[in-house]
């Protein structure tokens, strides 16, 4: 799901709600965070290996997935439709 387009450094205002399904396909836990309107990461959920969950968000909102040691694994802006984020 992540795209090659440049990802903004903060979430923009948006009123179009979408659902993201985060699916951890790794053998380690990851942390899912939203990047707020000021560019700060806000922790939302820890995902164990194989775990998934659904998150309501808005088109264009920026999300970051980090490994247990803090390494950024994914960074993307939410698309205009409900989507799965498969973390590899």
PDB file of C-alpha atoms in Angstrom:
ATOM      1  CA  UNK A   1       0.000   0.000   0.000  1.00  0.00           C
ATOM      2  CA  UNK A   2       2.772   2.599   0.605  1.00  0.00           C
ATOM      3  CA  UNK A   3       3.428   4.675  -2.468  1.00  0.00           C
ATOM      4  CA  UNK A   4       6.492   6.196  -4.057  1.00  0.00           C
ATOM      5  CA  UNK A   5       5.034   9.700  -3.719  1.00  0.00           C
ATOM      6  CA  UNK A   6       6.659  11.951  -1.146  1.00  0.00           C
ATOM      7  CA  UNK A   7       4.946  11.584   2.207  1.00  0.00           C
ATOM      8  CA  UNK A   8       4.163  14.828   4.065  1.00  0.00           C
ATOM      9  CA  UNK A   9       5.898  15.410   7.415  1.00  0.00           C
ATOM     10  CA  UNK A  10       2.538  15.951   9.153  1.00  0.00           C
ATOM     11  CA  UNK A  11      -1.104  15.016   8.693  1.00  0.00           C
ATOM     12  CA  UNK A  12      -3.262  17.512   6.791  1.00  0.00           C
ATOM     13  CA  UNK A  13      -6.807  18.456   7.699  1.00  0.00           C
ATOM     14  CA  UNK A  14      -9.284  16.101   6.037  1.00  0.00           C
ATOM     15  CA  UNK A  15     -12.936  15.194   6.420  1.00  0.00           C
ATOM     16  CA  UNK A  16     -12.978  11.987   4.335  1.00  0.00           C
ATOM     17  CA  UNK A  17     -12.980   9.017   6.728  1.00  0.00           C
ATOM     18  CA  UNK A  18     -11.383   5.687   5.735  1.00  0.00           C
ATOM     19  CA  UNK A  19     -10.498   2.430   7.482  1.00  0.00           C
ATOM     20  CA  UNK A  20      -6.945   1.077   7.401  1.00  0.00           C
ATOM     21  CA  UNK A  21      -6.324  -2.553   8.309  1.00  0.00           C
ATOM     22  CA  UNK A  22      -2.784  -2.906   9.641  1.00  0.00           C
ATOM     23  CA  UNK A  23      -1.451  -6.480   9.241  1.00  0.00           C
ATOM     24  CA  UNK A  24       1.913  -7.358  10.782  1.00  0.00           C
ATOM     25  CA  UNK A  25       3.528  -9.988   8.525  1.00  0.00           C
ATOM     26  CA  UNK A  26       6.862  -9.777  10.349  1.00  0.00           C
ATOM     27  CA  UNK A  27       8.201 -12.153  13.013  1.00  0.00           C
ATOM     28  CA  UNK A  28       8.691  -9.222  15.418  1.00  0.00           C
ATOM     29  CA  UNK A  29       6.316  -6.736  17.046  1.00  0.00           C
ATOM     30  CA  UNK A  30       5.798  -3.299  15.533  1.00  0.00           C
ATOM     31  CA  UNK A  31       4.386  -0.013  16.810  1.00  0.00           C
ATOM     32  CA  UNK A  32       1.788   1.897  14.772  1.00  0.00           C
ATOM     33  CA  UNK A  33       1.695   5.680  15.209  1.00  0.00           C
ATOM     34  CA  UNK A  34      -0.223   8.557  13.654  1.00  0.00           C
ATOM     35  CA  UNK A  35       1.716  11.706  12.728  1.00  0.00           C
ATOM     36  CA  UNK A  36      -0.321  14.622  14.086  1.00  0.00           C
ATOM     37  CA  UNK A  37      -0.937  18.071  12.603  1.00  0.00           C
ATOM     38  CA  UNK A  38       2.297  19.380  14.167  1.00  0.00           C
ATOM     39  CA  UNK A  39       4.457  16.496  12.898  1.00  0.00           C
ATOM     40  CA  UNK A  40       4.631  14.571  16.204  1.00  0.00           C
ATOM     41  CA  UNK A  41       4.150  10.810  16.319  1.00  0.00           C
ATOM     42  CA  UNK A  42       1.221   9.673  18.464  1.00  0.00           C
ATOM     43  CA  UNK A  43       1.403   5.990  19.455  1.00  0.00           C
ATOM     44  CA  UNK A  44      -1.756   4.017  18.666  1.00  0.00           C
ATOM     45  CA  UNK A  45      -1.075   0.286  18.841  1.00  0.00           C
ATOM     46  CA  UNK A  46       1.572  -2.400  19.306  1.00  0.00           C
ATOM     47  CA  UNK A  47       1.093  -5.316  16.895  1.00  0.00           C
ATOM     48  CA  UNK A  48       2.499  -8.748  17.692  1.00  0.00           C
ATOM     49  CA  UNK A  49       3.730 -10.963  14.848  1.00  0.00           C
ATOM     50  CA  UNK A  50       0.750 -12.067  12.731  1.00  0.00           C
ATOM     51  CA  UNK A  51      -1.644  -9.670  14.453  1.00  0.00           C
ATOM     52  CA  UNK A  52      -3.852  -7.184  12.600  1.00  0.00           C
ATOM     53  CA  UNK A  53      -6.332  -4.470  13.522  1.00  0.00           C
ATOM     54  CA  UNK A  54      -8.548  -1.854  11.912  1.00  0.00           C
ATOM     55  CA  UNK A  55      -7.986   1.860  12.417  1.00  0.00           C
ATOM     56  CA  UNK A  56     -10.346   4.667  11.417  1.00  0.00           C
ATOM     57  CA  UNK A  57      -8.445   7.626   9.967  1.00  0.00           C
ATOM     58  CA  UNK A  58      -8.777  10.287   7.279  1.00  0.00           C
ATOM     59  CA  UNK A  59      -7.498  10.573   3.715  1.00  0.00           C
ATOM     60  CA  UNK A  60      -4.000  12.040   3.693  1.00  0.00           C
ATOM     61  CA  UNK A  61      -3.280  11.379   7.363  1.00  0.00           C
ATOM     62  CA  UNK A  62       0.276  10.172   7.847  1.00  0.00           C
ATOM     63  CA  UNK A  63       1.046   6.884   9.638  1.00  0.00           C
ATOM     64  CA  UNK A  64       4.379   5.386  10.722  1.00  0.00           C
ATOM     65  CA  UNK A  65       5.230   1.789  11.601  1.00  0.00           C
ATOM     66  CA  UNK A  66       8.376   1.170  13.673  1.00  0.00           C
ATOM     67  CA  UNK A  67      10.101  -2.006  14.808  1.00  0.00           C
ATOM     68  CA  UNK A  68      10.743  -2.715  18.492  1.00  0.00           C
ATOM     69  CA  UNK A  69      14.115  -0.938  18.319  1.00  0.00           C
ATOM     70  CA  UNK A  70      12.558   2.212  16.817  1.00  0.00           C
ATOM     71  CA  UNK A  71      13.584   1.672  13.194  1.00  0.00           C
ATOM     72  CA  UNK A  72      11.052   3.127  10.778  1.00  0.00           C
ATOM     73  CA  UNK A  73       9.609   0.324   8.654  1.00  0.00           C
ATOM     74  CA  UNK A  74       6.778   2.140   6.818  1.00  0.00           C
ATOM     75  CA  UNK A  75       5.605   5.751   6.412  1.00  0.00           C
ATOM     76  CA  UNK A  76       2.629   6.607   4.257  1.00  0.00           C
ATOM     77  CA  UNK A  77      -0.369   8.866   3.810  1.00  0.00           C
ATOM     78  CA  UNK A  78      -3.779   7.202   4.054  1.00  0.00           C
ATOM     79  CA  UNK A  79      -5.416   6.756   0.626  1.00  0.00           C
ATOM     80  CA  UNK A  80      -8.945   7.813  -0.328  1.00  0.00           C
ATOM     81  CA  UNK A  81     -10.372   4.295   0.090  1.00  0.00           C
ATOM     82  CA  UNK A  82     -10.366   1.647   2.813  1.00  0.00           C
ATOM     83  CA  UNK A  83      -7.086  -0.283   2.509  1.00  0.00           C
ATOM     84  CA  UNK A  84      -4.846  -2.929   4.048  1.00  0.00           C
ATOM     85  CA  UNK A  85      -1.360  -2.014   5.198  1.00  0.00           C
ATOM     86  CA  UNK A  86       0.660  -5.206   4.980  1.00  0.00           C
ATOM     87  CA  UNK A  87       3.828  -4.769   7.056  1.00  0.00           C
ATOM     88  CA  UNK A  88       6.734  -6.832   5.686  1.00  0.00           C
TER      89      UNK A  88
END
